[in-house]
């Protein structure tokens, strides 16, 4: 026995594929044929219902997985936002450190200039003391010279 499907003939043993009474010569009438096809339709409908339930179960699982993935995505977004915030804070801290280093360099340069100015001030004060001492000596010498000149003049 066989069943035509498209252009191919599918051969199946009668006892495995179809009810034997459908193929028996005494049951090849219209009522038996209709009963057979009704039974086949019920079997097909039951198979479709089973497959539909399986698809619904798979869909529910997929929706659950999708919800879990959505939650995970939101968590990753929050982590990325936190990392960006931390990166901004790190960049600000790095900028602050750079500015602090620049300020420390400027302070060191100012202290160096101050030390140079203090040394220059000390040198100038020493020069003023030396000049004052020379002026005092010169004044004393001038007084001596004036006194000698007066003595020579008065005789």
PDB file of C-alpha atoms in Angstrom:
ATOM      1  CA  UNK A   1       0.000   0.000   0.000  1.00  0.00           C
ATOM      2  CA  UNK A   2       1.090   3.565  -0.512  1.00  0.00           C
ATOM      3  CA  UNK A   3       0.002   7.158  -0.385  1.00  0.00           C
ATOM      4  CA  UNK A   4       0.752   9.679  -3.079  1.00  0.00           C
ATOM      5  CA  UNK A   5       2.385  12.865  -1.792  1.00  0.00           C
ATOM      6  CA  UNK A   6       3.167  15.365  -4.521  1.00  0.00           C
ATOM      7  CA  UNK A   7       4.891  13.420  -7.266  1.00  0.00           C
ATOM      8  CA  UNK A   8       6.325  10.838  -4.871  1.00  0.00           C
ATOM      9  CA  UNK A   9       4.714   7.648  -3.681  1.00  0.00           C
ATOM     10  CA  UNK A  10       5.212   7.073   0.043  1.00  0.00           C
ATOM     11  CA  UNK A  11       5.050   3.389   0.811  1.00  0.00           C
ATOM     12  CA  UNK A  12       4.134   2.421   4.367  1.00  0.00           C
ATOM     13  CA  UNK A  13       3.187  -0.871   5.848  1.00  0.00           C
ATOM     14  CA  UNK A  14      -0.554  -0.874   6.339  1.00  0.00           C
ATOM     15  CA  UNK A  15      -0.488  -1.969   9.959  1.00  0.00           C
ATOM     16  CA  UNK A  16       1.778   0.940  10.990  1.00  0.00           C
ATOM     17  CA  UNK A  17       0.341   3.888   9.083  1.00  0.00           C
ATOM     18  CA  UNK A  18      -3.417   3.554   8.658  1.00  0.00           C
ATOM     19  CA  UNK A  19      -6.223   1.688  10.308  1.00  0.00           C
ATOM     20  CA  UNK A  20      -6.382  -1.773   8.741  1.00  0.00           C
ATOM     21  CA  UNK A  21     -10.149  -1.684   8.448  1.00  0.00           C
ATOM     22  CA  UNK A  22      -9.929   1.296   6.048  1.00  0.00           C
ATOM     23  CA  UNK A  23      -7.829  -0.717   3.633  1.00  0.00           C
ATOM     24  CA  UNK A  24      -9.698  -3.973   3.944  1.00  0.00           C
ATOM     25  CA  UNK A  25     -11.895  -4.637   0.912  1.00  0.00           C
ATOM     26  CA  UNK A  26     -15.062  -4.892   3.000  1.00  0.00           C
ATOM     27  CA  UNK A  27     -14.501  -1.407   4.553  1.00  0.00           C
ATOM     28  CA  UNK A  28     -13.707   0.611   1.441  1.00  0.00           C
ATOM     29  CA  UNK A  29     -16.984   2.479   1.367  1.00  0.00           C
ATOM     30  CA  UNK A  30     -17.725   6.228   1.725  1.00  0.00           C
ATOM     31  CA  UNK A  31     -18.689   6.039   5.435  1.00  0.00           C
ATOM     32  CA  UNK A  32     -15.470   4.241   6.395  1.00  0.00           C
ATOM     33  CA  UNK A  33     -13.445   6.670   4.328  1.00  0.00           C
ATOM     34  CA  UNK A  34     -15.150   9.643   6.022  1.00  0.00           C
ATOM     35  CA  UNK A  35     -14.611   8.107   9.493  1.00  0.00           C
ATOM     36  CA  UNK A  36     -10.977   7.526   8.651  1.00  0.00           C
ATOM     37  CA  UNK A  37     -10.408  11.128   7.499  1.00  0.00           C
ATOM     38  CA  UNK A  38     -12.315  12.540  10.484  1.00  0.00           C
ATOM     39  CA  UNK A  39     -10.037  10.515  12.776  1.00  0.00           C
ATOM     40  CA  UNK A  40      -6.984  11.763  10.829  1.00  0.00           C
ATOM     41  CA  UNK A  41      -8.266  15.352  11.202  1.00  0.00           C
ATOM     42  CA  UNK A  42      -8.665  14.899  14.974  1.00  0.00           C
ATOM     43  CA  UNK A  43      -5.151  13.467  15.218  1.00  0.00           C
ATOM     44  CA  UNK A  44      -3.792  16.377  13.158  1.00  0.00           C
ATOM     45  CA  UNK A  45      -5.717  18.908  15.281  1.00  0.00           C
ATOM     46  CA  UNK A  46      -4.402  17.308  18.489  1.00  0.00           C
ATOM     47  CA  UNK A  47      -0.856  17.445  17.103  1.00  0.00           C
ATOM     48  CA  UNK A  48      -1.362  21.120  16.169  1.00  0.00           C
ATOM     49  CA  UNK A  49      -2.691  21.895  19.657  1.00  0.00           C
ATOM     50  CA  UNK A  50       0.312  20.157  21.241  1.00  0.00           C
ATOM     51  CA  UNK A  51       2.672  22.066  18.975  1.00  0.00           C
ATOM     52  CA  UNK A  52       0.836  25.328  19.773  1.00  0.00           C
ATOM     53  CA  UNK A  53       1.230  24.633  23.522  1.00  0.00           C
ATOM     54  CA  UNK A  54       4.939  23.941  23.005  1.00  0.00           C
ATOM     55  CA  UNK A  55       5.282  27.198  21.053  1.00  0.00           C
ATOM     56  CA  UNK A  56       3.405  29.090  23.796  1.00  0.00           C
ATOM     57  CA  UNK A  57       5.717  27.572  26.428  1.00  0.00           C
ATOM     58  CA  UNK A  58       8.783  28.469  24.344  1.00  0.00           C
ATOM     59  CA  UNK A  59       7.405  31.973  23.826  1.00  0.00           C
ATOM     60  CA  UNK A  60       6.860  32.393  27.577  1.00  0.00           C
ATOM     61  CA  UNK A  61      10.405  31.167  28.254  1.00  0.00           C
ATOM     62  CA  UNK A  62      11.776  33.505  25.590  1.00  0.00           C
ATOM     63  CA  UNK A  63       9.812  36.428  27.060  1.00  0.00           C
ATOM     64  CA  UNK A  64      11.219  35.555  30.500  1.00  0.00           C
ATOM     65  CA  UNK A  65      14.730  35.401  29.075  1.00  0.00           C
ATOM     66  CA  UNK A  66      14.117  38.690  27.277  1.00  0.00           C
ATOM     67  CA  UNK A  67      12.933  40.317  30.515  1.00  0.00           C
ATOM     68  CA  UNK A  68      16.043  38.971  32.258  1.00  0.00           C
ATOM     69  CA  UNK A  69      18.236  40.285  29.445  1.00  0.00           C
ATOM     70  CA  UNK A  70      16.455  43.662  29.662  1.00  0.00           C
ATOM     71  CA  UNK A  71      17.164  43.765  33.396  1.00  0.00           C
ATOM     72  CA  UNK A  72      20.775  42.832  32.742  1.00  0.00           C
ATOM     73  CA  UNK A  73      20.986  45.544  30.077  1.00  0.00           C
ATOM     74  CA  UNK A  74      19.645  48.118  32.528  1.00  0.00           C
ATOM     75  CA  UNK A  75      22.196  46.976  35.111  1.00  0.00           C
ATOM     76  CA  UNK A  76      24.974  47.283  32.503  1.00  0.00           C
ATOM     77  CA  UNK A  77      23.719  50.758  31.559  1.00  0.00           C
ATOM     78  CA  UNK A  78      23.851  51.764  35.234  1.00  0.00           C
ATOM     79  CA  UNK A  79      27.381  50.343  35.500  1.00  0.00           C
ATOM     80  CA  UNK A  80      28.467  52.228  32.381  1.00  0.00           C
ATOM     81  CA  UNK A  81      26.937  55.449  33.752  1.00  0.00           C
ATOM     82  CA  UNK A  82      28.772  54.909  37.036  1.00  0.00           C
ATOM     83  CA  UNK A  83      32.029  54.212  35.173  1.00  0.00           C
ATOM     84  CA  UNK A  84      31.551  57.382  33.121  1.00  0.00           C
ATOM     85  CA  UNK A  85      30.915  59.345  36.295  1.00  0.00           C
ATOM     86  CA  UNK A  86      33.992  57.792  37.913  1.00  0.00           C
ATOM     87  CA  UNK A  87      36.001  58.574  34.773  1.00  0.00           C
ATOM     88  CA  UNK A  88      34.843  62.198  34.878  1.00  0.00           C
ATOM     89  CA  UNK A  89      35.778  62.403  38.553  1.00  0.00           C
ATOM     90  CA  UNK A  90      39.155  60.805  37.802  1.00  0.00           C
ATOM     91  CA  UNK A  91      39.735  63.287  34.981  1.00  0.00           C
ATOM     92  CA  UNK A  92      38.777  66.159  37.283  1.00  0.00           C
ATOM     93  CA  UNK A  93      41.117  64.791  39.966  1.00  0.00           C
ATOM     94  CA  UNK A  94      43.862  64.419  37.375  1.00  0.00           C
ATOM     95  CA  UNK A  95      43.256  68.002  36.235  1.00  0.00           C
ATOM     96  CA  UNK A  96      43.347  69.161  39.857  1.00  0.00           C
ATOM     97  CA  UNK A  97      46.621  67.274  40.391  1.00  0.00           C
ATOM     98  CA  UNK A  98      48.064  68.901  37.269  1.00  0.00           C
ATOM     99  CA  UNK A  99      46.990  72.350  38.488  1.00  0.00           C
ATOM    100  CA  UNK A 100      48.435  71.595  41.928  1.00  0.00           C
ATOM    101  CA  UNK A 101      51.743  70.548  40.341  1.00  0.00           C
ATOM    102  CA  UNK A 102      51.755  73.777  38.295  1.00  0.00           C
ATOM    103  CA  UNK A 103      51.047  75.789  41.463  1.00  0.00           C
ATOM    104  CA  UNK A 104      53.823  73.970  43.330  1.00  0.00           C
ATOM    105  CA  UNK A 105      56.222  74.717  40.460  1.00  0.00           C
ATOM    106  CA  UNK A 106      55.186  78.382  40.455  1.00  0.00           C
ATOM    107  CA  UNK A 107      55.609  78.491  44.260  1.00  0.00           C
ATOM    108  CA  UNK A 108      59.094  76.950  43.993  1.00  0.00           C
ATOM    109  CA  UNK A 109      60.016  79.513  41.313  1.00  0.00           C
ATOM    110  CA  UNK A 110      58.655  82.345  43.516  1.00  0.00           C
ATOM    111  CA  UNK A 111      60.662  81.078  46.499  1.00  0.00           C
ATOM    112  CA  UNK A 112      63.756  80.885  44.317  1.00  0.00           C
ATOM    113  CA  UNK A 113      63.193  84.495  43.161  1.00  0.00           C
ATOM    114  CA  UNK A 114      62.561  85.507  46.777  1.00  0.00           C
ATOM    115  CA  UNK A 115      65.850  83.894  47.826  1.00  0.00           C
ATOM    116  CA  UNK A 116      67.628  85.736  45.001  1.00  0.00           C
ATOM    117  CA  UNK A 117      65.986  89.016  46.070  1.00  0.00           C
ATOM    118  CA  UNK A 118      66.899  88.416  49.722  1.00  0.00           C
ATOM    119  CA  UNK A 119      70.508  87.738  48.668  1.00  0.00           C
ATOM    120  CA  UNK A 120      70.478  90.873  46.469  1.00  0.00           C
ATOM    121  CA  UNK A 121      69.007  92.872  49.377  1.00  0.00           C
ATOM    122  CA  UNK A 122      71.756  91.596  51.702  1.00  0.00           C
ATOM    123  CA  UNK A 123      74.388  92.498  49.103  1.00  0.00           C
ATOM    124  CA  UNK A 124      72.892  95.958  48.704  1.00  0.00           C
ATOM    125  CA  UNK A 125      72.723  96.445  52.486  1.00  0.00           C
ATOM    126  CA  UNK A 126      76.388  95.469  52.709  1.00  0.00           C
ATOM    127  CA  UNK A 127      77.195  97.887  49.890  1.00  0.00           C
ATOM    128  CA  UNK A 128      75.283 100.648  51.751  1.00  0.00           C
ATOM    129  CA  UNK A 129      77.258  99.844  54.956  1.00  0.00           C
ATOM    130  CA  UNK A 130      80.517  99.907  52.974  1.00  0.00           C
ATOM    131  CA  UNK A 131      79.524 103.184  51.305  1.00  0.00           C
ATOM    132  CA  UNK A 132      78.480 104.658  54.647  1.00  0.00           C
ATOM    133  CA  UNK A 133      81.791 103.596  56.195  1.00  0.00           C
ATOM    134  CA  UNK A 134      83.685 105.112  53.240  1.00  0.00           C
ATOM    135  CA  UNK A 135      81.631 108.315  53.570  1.00  0.00           C
ATOM    136  CA  UNK A 136      82.390 108.480  57.293  1.00  0.00           C
ATOM    137  CA  UNK A 137      86.075 107.911  56.551  1.00  0.00           C
ATOM    138  CA  UNK A 138      85.999 110.503  53.784  1.00  0.00           C
ATOM    139  CA  UNK A 139      84.250 112.988  56.100  1.00  0.00           C
ATOM    140  CA  UNK A 140      86.793 112.311  58.804  1.00  0.00           C
ATOM    141  CA  UNK A 141      89.626 112.770  56.310  1.00  0.00           C
ATOM    142  CA  UNK A 142      88.006 115.965  55.028  1.00  0.00           C
ATOM    143  CA  UNK A 143      87.734 117.283  58.590  1.00  0.00           C
ATOM    144  CA  UNK A 144      91.410 116.388  59.134  1.00  0.00           C
ATOM    145  CA  UNK A 145      92.379 118.120  55.875  1.00  0.00           C
ATOM    146  CA  UNK A 146      90.356 121.225  56.781  1.00  0.00           C
ATOM    147  CA  UNK A 147      91.971 121.242  60.232  1.00  0.00           C
ATOM    148  CA  UNK A 148      95.466 120.910  58.675  1.00  0.00           C
ATOM    149  CA  UNK A 149      94.673 123.649  56.189  1.00  0.00           C
ATOM    150  CA  UNK A 150      93.476 125.944  58.975  1.00  0.00           C
ATOM    151  CA  UNK A 151      96.565 125.175  61.004  1.00  0.00           C
ATOM    152  CA  UNK A 152      98.792 125.868  57.998  1.00  0.00           C
ATOM    153  CA  UNK A 153      96.894 129.060  57.262  1.00  0.00           C
ATOM    154  CA  UNK A 154      97.022 130.331  60.813  1.00  0.00           C
ATOM    155  CA  UNK A 155     100.440 129.351  61.213  1.00  0.00           C
TER     156      UNK A 155
END
